[in-house]
Short mmCIF file of C-alpha atoms and ligand atoms in Angstrom, two decimals:
data_model
loop_
_atom_site.label_atom_id
_atom_site.label_comp_id
_atom_site.label_asym_id
_atom_site.label_seq_id
_atom_site.Cartn_x
_atom_site.Cartn_y
_atom_site.Cartn_z
CA MET A 1022 155.54 -84.61 69.50
CA LEU A 1023 154.21 -82.00 71.89
CA LYS A 1024 157.36 -79.99 71.45
CA LYS A 1025 156.78 -79.82 67.72
CA LEU A 1026 153.16 -78.83 67.97
CA LEU A 1027 153.51 -76.16 70.62
CA PRO A 1028 154.87 -73.40 68.39
CA VAL A 1029 152.09 -74.13 65.90
CA PHE A 1030 149.47 -73.78 68.60
CA ILE A 1031 150.96 -70.60 69.86
CA PHE A 1032 151.12 -69.20 66.37
CA LEU A 1033 147.50 -70.11 65.66
CA PHE A 1034 146.37 -68.57 68.91
CA TYR A 1035 148.32 -65.42 68.15
CA VAL A 1036 146.79 -65.12 64.68
CA SER A 1037 143.25 -65.61 65.87
CA ALA A 1038 143.72 -63.09 68.71
CA GLU A 1039 145.10 -60.65 66.20
CA ALA A 1040 142.25 -61.11 63.74
CA GLN A 1041 139.56 -60.38 66.31
CA PRO A 1042 138.48 -56.75 65.84
CA ALA A 1043 138.41 -54.57 68.93
CA THR A 1044 135.55 -52.35 70.08
CA VAL A 1045 136.71 -49.38 72.12
CA LYS A 1046 134.45 -46.82 73.78
CA ARG A 1047 135.65 -43.56 75.29
CA THR A 1048 133.59 -41.06 77.26
CA LEU A 1049 134.59 -37.43 77.58
CA LYS A 1050 133.23 -33.91 77.74
CA LEU A 1051 133.13 -31.92 74.49
CA MET A 1052 130.92 -28.98 73.50
CA GLY A 1053 129.88 -28.77 77.16
CA SER A 1054 128.27 -32.21 76.92
CA ARG A 1055 129.04 -35.86 77.50
CA PHE A 1056 130.25 -37.66 74.38
CA ASP A 1057 130.55 -41.45 74.09
CA ILE A 1058 132.63 -42.43 71.09
CA THR A 1059 132.64 -46.10 70.09
CA VAL A 1060 134.90 -47.42 67.34
CA VAL A 1061 135.42 -50.90 65.88
CA ALA A 1062 138.96 -51.39 64.52
CA GLN A 1063 141.67 -54.02 64.02
CA ASP A 1064 142.96 -53.65 67.55
CA GLU A 1065 142.71 -51.39 70.58
CA ALA A 1066 145.57 -49.14 69.59
CA GLU A 1067 144.06 -48.48 66.20
CA ALA A 1068 140.60 -47.86 67.68
CA ASN A 1069 142.08 -45.36 70.10
CA LYS A 1070 143.87 -43.57 67.29
CA TYR A 1071 140.55 -43.18 65.45
CA ILE A 1072 138.82 -41.96 68.60
CA ASP A 1073 141.51 -39.26 68.86
CA THR A 1074 140.74 -38.30 65.26
CA ALA A 1075 137.03 -37.99 66.06
CA ILE A 1076 137.77 -35.86 69.13
CA ALA A 1077 139.94 -33.50 67.11
CA GLU A 1078 137.15 -33.11 64.55
CA ILE A 1079 134.49 -32.39 67.20
CA SER A 1080 136.78 -29.86 68.91
CA ARG A 1081 137.36 -28.15 65.58
CA ILE A 1082 133.60 -27.77 65.09
CA GLU A 1083 133.15 -26.55 68.65
CA LYS A 1084 135.68 -23.76 67.95
CA MET A 1085 133.63 -22.69 64.95
CA ILE A 1086 130.12 -22.70 66.44
CA SER A 1087 130.67 -21.85 70.10
CA SER A 1088 128.84 -18.70 71.22
CA TRP A 1089 130.94 -18.56 74.39
CA ASP A 1090 134.32 -18.51 72.70
CA PRO A 1091 134.89 -14.85 71.76
CA ALA A 1092 137.31 -16.00 69.05
CA SER A 1093 134.77 -18.16 67.19
CA GLU A 1094 133.32 -17.26 63.81
CA THR A 1095 129.88 -17.42 65.42
CA SER A 1096 130.87 -14.80 68.01
CA ALA A 1097 132.11 -12.56 65.21
CA ILE A 1098 128.69 -12.77 63.54
CA ASN A 1099 126.90 -12.00 66.83
CA LYS A 1100 129.20 -9.09 67.71
CA ASN A 1101 128.48 -7.46 64.37
CA ALA A 1102 124.70 -7.80 64.54
CA GLY A 1103 123.06 -4.68 63.15
CA LEU A 1104 126.46 -3.38 62.07
CA HIS A 1105 127.78 -5.28 59.09
CA PRO A 1106 128.04 -8.67 57.37
CA VAL A 1107 130.82 -11.03 58.43
CA LYS A 1108 132.65 -13.24 55.96
CA VAL A 1109 132.78 -16.80 57.26
CA SER A 1110 134.11 -20.22 56.26
CA GLY A 1111 132.17 -22.14 53.64
CA GLU A 1112 131.41 -24.75 56.27
CA LEU A 1113 129.71 -22.35 58.70
CA PHE A 1114 127.93 -20.58 55.85
CA GLN A 1115 126.41 -23.87 54.67
CA LEU A 1116 125.44 -24.89 58.22
CA ILE A 1117 123.59 -21.61 58.72
CA LYS A 1118 121.96 -21.99 55.32
CA ARG A 1119 120.69 -25.45 56.23
CA ALA A 1120 119.50 -24.17 59.63
CA LYS A 1121 117.45 -21.51 57.82
CA GLY A 1122 116.04 -24.28 55.62
CA ILE A 1123 114.89 -26.16 58.72
CA SER A 1124 113.22 -22.98 60.01
CA LYS A 1125 111.18 -22.92 56.81
CA LEU A 1126 110.40 -26.63 57.07
CA THR A 1127 109.09 -26.17 60.62
CA ASP A 1128 107.26 -22.87 60.12
CA GLY A 1129 109.77 -21.15 62.36
CA ALA A 1130 109.55 -23.60 65.30
CA PHE A 1131 113.27 -24.13 64.86
CA ASP A 1132 115.28 -20.92 64.74
CA ILE A 1133 118.97 -20.47 65.53
CA SER A 1134 118.24 -16.79 66.27
CA TYR A 1135 116.34 -17.94 69.41
CA ALA A 1136 119.60 -17.06 71.17
CA SER A 1137 118.74 -13.45 72.08
CA MET A 1138 116.05 -14.84 74.41
CA ASP A 1139 118.72 -16.44 76.59
CA ASN A 1140 118.42 -13.69 79.21
CA THR A 1141 114.70 -14.17 79.74
CA TRP A 1142 114.63 -17.86 80.62
CA LYS A 1143 117.15 -19.65 82.80
CA PHE A 1144 116.99 -23.38 83.23
CA ASP A 1145 119.71 -23.76 85.86
CA GLY A 1146 117.38 -23.41 88.86
CA SER A 1147 118.07 -19.69 89.31
CA MET A 1148 114.62 -18.52 88.16
CA GLN A 1149 112.19 -17.78 90.99
CA GLU A 1150 109.14 -16.65 89.09
CA MET A 1151 107.60 -16.60 85.64
CA PRO A 1152 108.83 -13.62 83.58
CA SER A 1153 106.15 -10.99 82.92
CA GLU A 1154 104.14 -11.12 79.72
CA GLU A 1155 105.69 -7.83 78.55
CA LYS A 1156 109.18 -9.16 79.11
CA ILE A 1157 108.40 -12.34 77.16
CA LYS A 1158 106.83 -10.36 74.32
CA ALA A 1159 109.80 -8.02 74.18
CA SER A 1160 112.23 -10.95 74.16
CA VAL A 1161 111.16 -12.13 70.70
CA ALA A 1162 111.78 -8.75 69.10
CA LYS A 1163 115.29 -9.79 68.05
CA VAL A 1164 114.30 -13.29 66.93
CA GLY A 1165 113.56 -14.28 63.35
CA HIS A 1166 115.40 -16.41 60.81
CA GLU A 1167 114.30 -14.05 58.02
CA ASN A 1168 116.65 -11.48 59.55
CA ILE A 1169 119.66 -13.74 59.11
CA ILE A 1170 120.92 -12.42 55.79
CA LEU A 1171 123.16 -14.71 53.75
CA ASN A 1172 125.22 -13.49 50.85
CA GLU A 1173 126.26 -16.50 48.78
CA ALA A 1174 128.75 -14.62 46.59
CA GLU A 1175 130.50 -13.04 49.56
CA GLN A 1176 130.04 -16.06 51.87
CA SER A 1177 128.92 -13.57 54.49
CA VAL A 1178 126.34 -13.63 57.26
CA PHE A 1179 124.57 -10.52 58.53
CA LEU A 1180 122.22 -10.34 61.49
CA LYS A 1181 120.00 -7.44 60.56
CA LEU A 1182 118.94 -6.25 64.01
CA PRO A 1183 121.29 -4.88 66.68
CA GLY A 1184 121.27 -7.28 69.64
CA MET A 1185 120.35 -10.25 67.47
CA LYS A 1186 122.22 -13.50 68.15
CA ILE A 1187 122.49 -16.98 66.77
CA GLY A 1188 123.25 -20.18 68.69
CA PHE A 1189 123.69 -23.81 67.66
CA GLY A 1190 122.41 -25.46 70.86
CA ALA A 1191 119.78 -27.45 69.00
CA ILE A 1192 121.77 -28.56 65.96
CA GLY A 1193 125.50 -28.38 66.78
CA LYS A 1194 125.87 -31.71 68.56
CA GLY A 1195 124.07 -33.51 65.74
CA TYR A 1196 126.28 -31.80 63.17
CA ALA A 1197 129.41 -32.75 65.11
CA ALA A 1198 128.26 -36.39 65.29
CA ASP A 1199 127.73 -36.45 61.51
CA LYS A 1200 131.11 -34.90 60.75
CA ALA A 1201 133.02 -37.22 63.10
CA LYS A 1202 131.25 -40.23 61.57
CA ASN A 1203 132.00 -39.08 58.01
CA LEU A 1204 135.65 -38.52 58.77
CA LEU A 1205 136.10 -41.97 60.34
CA GLN A 1206 134.23 -43.61 57.46
CA GLN A 1207 136.55 -41.87 55.02
CA LYS A 1208 139.49 -43.30 56.95
CA GLY A 1209 138.07 -46.76 56.48
CA VAL A 1210 136.65 -47.39 59.95
CA ALA A 1211 134.09 -50.15 59.52
CA ALA A 1212 131.74 -49.41 62.39
CA GLY A 1213 131.10 -47.02 65.25
CA ILE A 1214 128.81 -44.76 67.20
CA ILE A 1215 129.25 -41.07 67.90
CA ASN A 1216 126.89 -40.34 70.77
CA ALA A 1217 126.65 -36.71 71.87
CA SER A 1218 124.46 -36.89 74.99
CA GLY A 1219 121.72 -38.78 73.19
CA ASP A 1220 122.35 -37.27 69.76
CA MET A 1221 123.96 -40.12 67.88
CA ASN A 1222 125.00 -41.27 64.47
CA THR A 1223 126.02 -44.86 63.78
CA TRP A 1224 127.54 -46.92 61.01
CA GLY A 1225 128.41 -50.54 60.41
CA LYS A 1226 127.59 -53.39 62.76
CA GLN A 1227 128.72 -54.67 66.11
CA VAL A 1228 131.62 -57.16 66.15
CA ASN A 1229 129.14 -60.01 66.70
CA GLY A 1230 127.49 -59.15 63.39
CA GLN A 1231 124.38 -57.60 64.92
CA ASP A 1232 123.05 -54.13 64.28
CA TRP A 1233 123.71 -51.44 66.87
CA LYS A 1234 120.67 -51.03 69.09
CA VAL A 1235 119.27 -48.02 70.83
CA ALA A 1236 117.24 -48.27 74.01
CA ILE A 1237 114.27 -45.95 74.25
CA THR A 1238 113.40 -45.16 77.86
CA ASN A 1239 110.48 -43.33 79.35
CA PRO A 1240 111.94 -40.39 81.28
CA LEU A 1241 109.17 -40.82 83.87
CA ASP A 1242 110.35 -44.37 84.50
CA LYS A 1243 114.02 -44.33 83.62
CA ASN A 1244 114.80 -47.86 84.77
CA LYS A 1245 112.58 -49.49 82.20
CA ALA A 1246 113.48 -49.31 78.54
CA PHE A 1247 110.26 -49.82 76.63
CA ALA A 1248 111.91 -50.48 73.32
CA LEU A 1249 115.24 -51.68 72.01
CA LEU A 1250 115.42 -50.68 68.37
CA PRO A 1251 118.05 -51.71 65.81
CA ILE A 1252 119.78 -48.85 63.98
CA LYS A 1253 121.31 -49.34 60.58
CA ASN A 1254 123.68 -46.65 59.43
CA GLU A 1255 121.43 -43.88 60.67
CA ALA A 1256 121.06 -41.24 63.32
CA VAL A 1257 118.91 -41.21 66.44
CA VAL A 1258 118.48 -38.12 68.53
CA THR A 1259 116.60 -37.64 71.77
CA SER A 1260 115.67 -34.24 73.10
CA GLY A 1261 114.39 -34.35 76.64
CA ASP A 1262 113.34 -31.78 79.20
CA TYR A 1263 114.10 -33.95 82.23
CA GLU A 1264 117.38 -32.27 82.96
CA LYS A 1265 116.74 -28.68 82.03
CA PHE A 1266 113.29 -27.30 82.83
CA VAL A 1267 111.44 -24.91 85.15
CA GLU A 1268 108.04 -25.31 86.76
CA PHE A 1269 105.56 -22.50 87.41
CA ASN A 1270 101.98 -22.98 88.66
CA GLY A 1271 102.15 -26.70 87.98
CA THR A 1272 103.26 -26.33 84.35
CA ARG A 1273 106.59 -27.72 83.32
CA TYR A 1274 108.51 -25.57 80.80
CA ALA A 1275 111.27 -27.10 78.69
CA HIS A 1276 114.59 -25.43 77.83
CA ILE A 1277 113.29 -25.23 74.29
CA ILE A 1278 111.58 -21.97 73.44
CA ASP A 1279 108.98 -21.19 70.81
CA PRO A 1280 110.74 -18.44 68.81
CA ARG A 1281 107.37 -17.06 67.73
CA THR A 1282 105.91 -16.49 71.18
CA GLY A 1283 108.90 -16.43 73.54
CA TYR A 1284 107.30 -19.12 75.72
CA PRO A 1285 109.06 -22.40 76.42
CA ALA A 1286 107.50 -25.52 74.97
CA ALA A 1287 105.19 -27.40 77.34
CA GLY A 1288 103.32 -30.69 77.12
CA ILE A 1289 106.09 -32.95 75.87
CA ILE A 1290 108.78 -34.55 77.97
CA SER A 1291 110.87 -36.32 75.33
CA VAL A 1292 111.19 -36.55 71.56
CA THR A 1293 113.28 -39.14 69.71
CA VAL A 1294 113.86 -38.66 65.98
CA PHE A 1295 115.33 -41.20 63.54
CA ALA A 1296 116.84 -39.72 60.37
CA PRO A 1297 119.70 -40.34 57.94
CA LYS A 1298 121.67 -37.49 59.52
CA ALA A 1299 122.02 -36.44 63.17
CA GLU A 1300 122.02 -32.76 62.24
CA LEU A 1301 118.48 -32.94 60.85
CA ALA A 1302 117.33 -35.33 63.59
CA ASP A 1303 118.68 -32.94 66.25
CA ALA A 1304 116.96 -29.90 64.76
CA LEU A 1305 113.71 -31.79 64.21
CA ALA A 1306 113.62 -33.21 67.75
CA THR A 1307 113.81 -29.65 69.07
CA SER A 1308 111.18 -28.53 66.55
CA VAL A 1309 108.68 -31.23 67.55
CA PHE A 1310 108.91 -30.00 71.15
CA VAL A 1311 107.88 -26.56 69.95
CA MET A 1312 105.25 -27.72 67.44
CA GLY A 1313 103.59 -30.00 69.96
CA ARG A 1314 102.44 -33.59 69.51
CA GLU A 1315 99.80 -33.18 66.83
CA VAL A 1316 101.50 -30.71 64.51
CA GLY A 1317 104.86 -32.34 65.19
CA LEU A 1318 103.71 -35.85 64.26
CA ASN A 1319 101.97 -34.52 61.20
CA ARG A 1320 105.10 -32.81 59.98
CA ILE A 1321 107.32 -35.84 60.65
CA ASN A 1322 104.87 -38.10 58.79
CA GLN A 1323 105.28 -35.90 55.72
CA LEU A 1324 109.05 -36.33 55.66
CA PRO A 1325 110.31 -39.50 53.95
CA GLY A 1326 112.83 -41.55 55.91
CA ILE A 1327 112.17 -39.75 59.17
CA GLU A 1328 110.39 -41.21 62.18
CA CYS A 1329 109.76 -40.09 65.73
CA ILE A 1330 108.63 -41.17 69.18
CA ILE A 1331 107.04 -38.61 71.49
CA ILE A 1332 106.40 -38.96 75.22
CA ASP A 1333 104.11 -36.38 76.76
CA THR A 1334 104.19 -35.05 80.31
CA GLU A 1335 101.67 -37.70 81.39
CA GLY A 1336 103.93 -40.48 80.14
CA ASN A 1337 101.83 -41.33 77.05
CA ILE A 1338 103.81 -42.61 74.08
CA PHE A 1339 103.06 -41.57 70.48
CA THR A 1340 104.87 -42.65 67.34
CA SER A 1341 105.00 -41.58 63.70
CA ASP A 1342 103.29 -43.76 61.07
CA HIS A 1343 106.10 -46.14 60.11
CA ILE A 1344 107.58 -47.00 63.44
CA GLU A 1345 106.53 -50.14 65.19
CA ILE A 1346 107.15 -50.60 68.85
CA ASN A 1347 105.21 -52.57 71.36
CA THR A 1348 104.13 -50.00 73.94
CA SER A 1349 101.48 -52.13 75.60
CA LYS A 1350 103.68 -53.02 78.57
P1 ADP B 1864 119.48 -31.00 74.16
O1 ADP B 1864 120.47 -29.93 74.37
O2 ADP B 1864 118.79 -31.48 75.41
O3 ADP B 1864 119.93 -32.12 73.28
P2 ADP B 1864 118.07 -29.76 72.00
O4 ADP B 1864 118.87 -30.38 70.95
O5 ADP B 1864 116.62 -29.77 71.81
O6 ADP B 1864 118.29 -30.35 73.43
O7 ADP B 1864 118.57 -28.27 72.10
C1 ADP B 1864 118.04 -27.39 73.04
C2 ADP B 1864 118.85 -26.11 72.98
O8 ADP B 1864 118.60 -25.47 71.73
C3 ADP B 1864 118.48 -25.10 74.02
O9 ADP B 1864 119.21 -25.29 75.21
C4 ADP B 1864 118.82 -23.79 73.33
O10 ADP B 1864 120.20 -23.56 73.40
C5 ADP B 1864 118.48 -24.08 71.88
N1 ADP B 1864 117.09 -23.74 71.50
C6 ADP B 1864 116.02 -23.57 72.31
N2 ADP B 1864 114.90 -23.34 71.61
C7 ADP B 1864 115.25 -23.39 70.30
C8 ADP B 1864 114.52 -23.23 69.08
N3 ADP B 1864 113.21 -23.03 69.07
N4 ADP B 1864 115.21 -23.32 67.92
C9 ADP B 1864 116.54 -23.54 67.92
N5 ADP B 1864 117.27 -23.68 69.02
C10 ADP B 1864 116.65 -23.63 70.21
MG1 MG B 1865 118.02 -30.63 69.01
#
């Protein structure tokens, strides 16, 4: 009897093991940042294959938008600032066009041409004193999204002023997360998370049928998450100054600079934005830093489908109108 049943048992066990989807997470460095890529697939081998696909996509985007890679399309635009327009791929053209749109939406708080100010502020600990007022004033001379000239017919980008530069530090990781997600969705991957150092886009559900959840922590008290929020096919991005900042005369300056004044944003320690796309969430999180709590919250409340959580330098928590978290603890 037992002899007869054994193969049946083994077969059943094999089938059920096979049917159980696998969740695989891989951590690696891309775009100079930590990426955690999580994929749900039929089995581990398949999940790993999809993770490789996501990595290839993110690396492709990095090659396009990197300001450090002299061979990138972005470097070609920067090198020709003040000289002549540069014809670029449709993809980069559209990304720059959307970035300009976000500048308008945020009254210039977000501006990819912030990049020429890179020499004035350093957030790697090498700065000993506050730059002079003249130096800060002079640093914004080459900044201004209105001087990024797009020619739709030619698909060209021209930076009007010599010395002008663009950089995708505040939008690139979000864009990469969106593109990797889209590609895997197209390939039929049911669920996953592309997390680019806190800039993440998600889709589908966990294997246990539950929504993915994101833990919101207070940077001043990292061990305690004050909220665990479900995310349903949407993006969540956190911009924080707890890793990159400088302090002068008791004021903490974030690595995010107000393109209109040349001064780094102060007063906020972390901004989390929920949006349908990580690209917009990424850019808006940076913008809220610059706009400050009041203006930032106001602007977010005007945008349908977008929510945010702000923590100021005193550890106070503020949220947009339609987000409910219990912050009483
Ligand atoms: P993180 O890199 O911590 O996720 P952000 O997404 O906010 O933070 O991006 C910050 C980076 O964006 C800066 O390091 C800089 O490269 C760039 N940046 C700084 N200020 C601005 C700004 N006002 N508009 C656009 N990009 C900015
Ligand atoms: Mg950002």
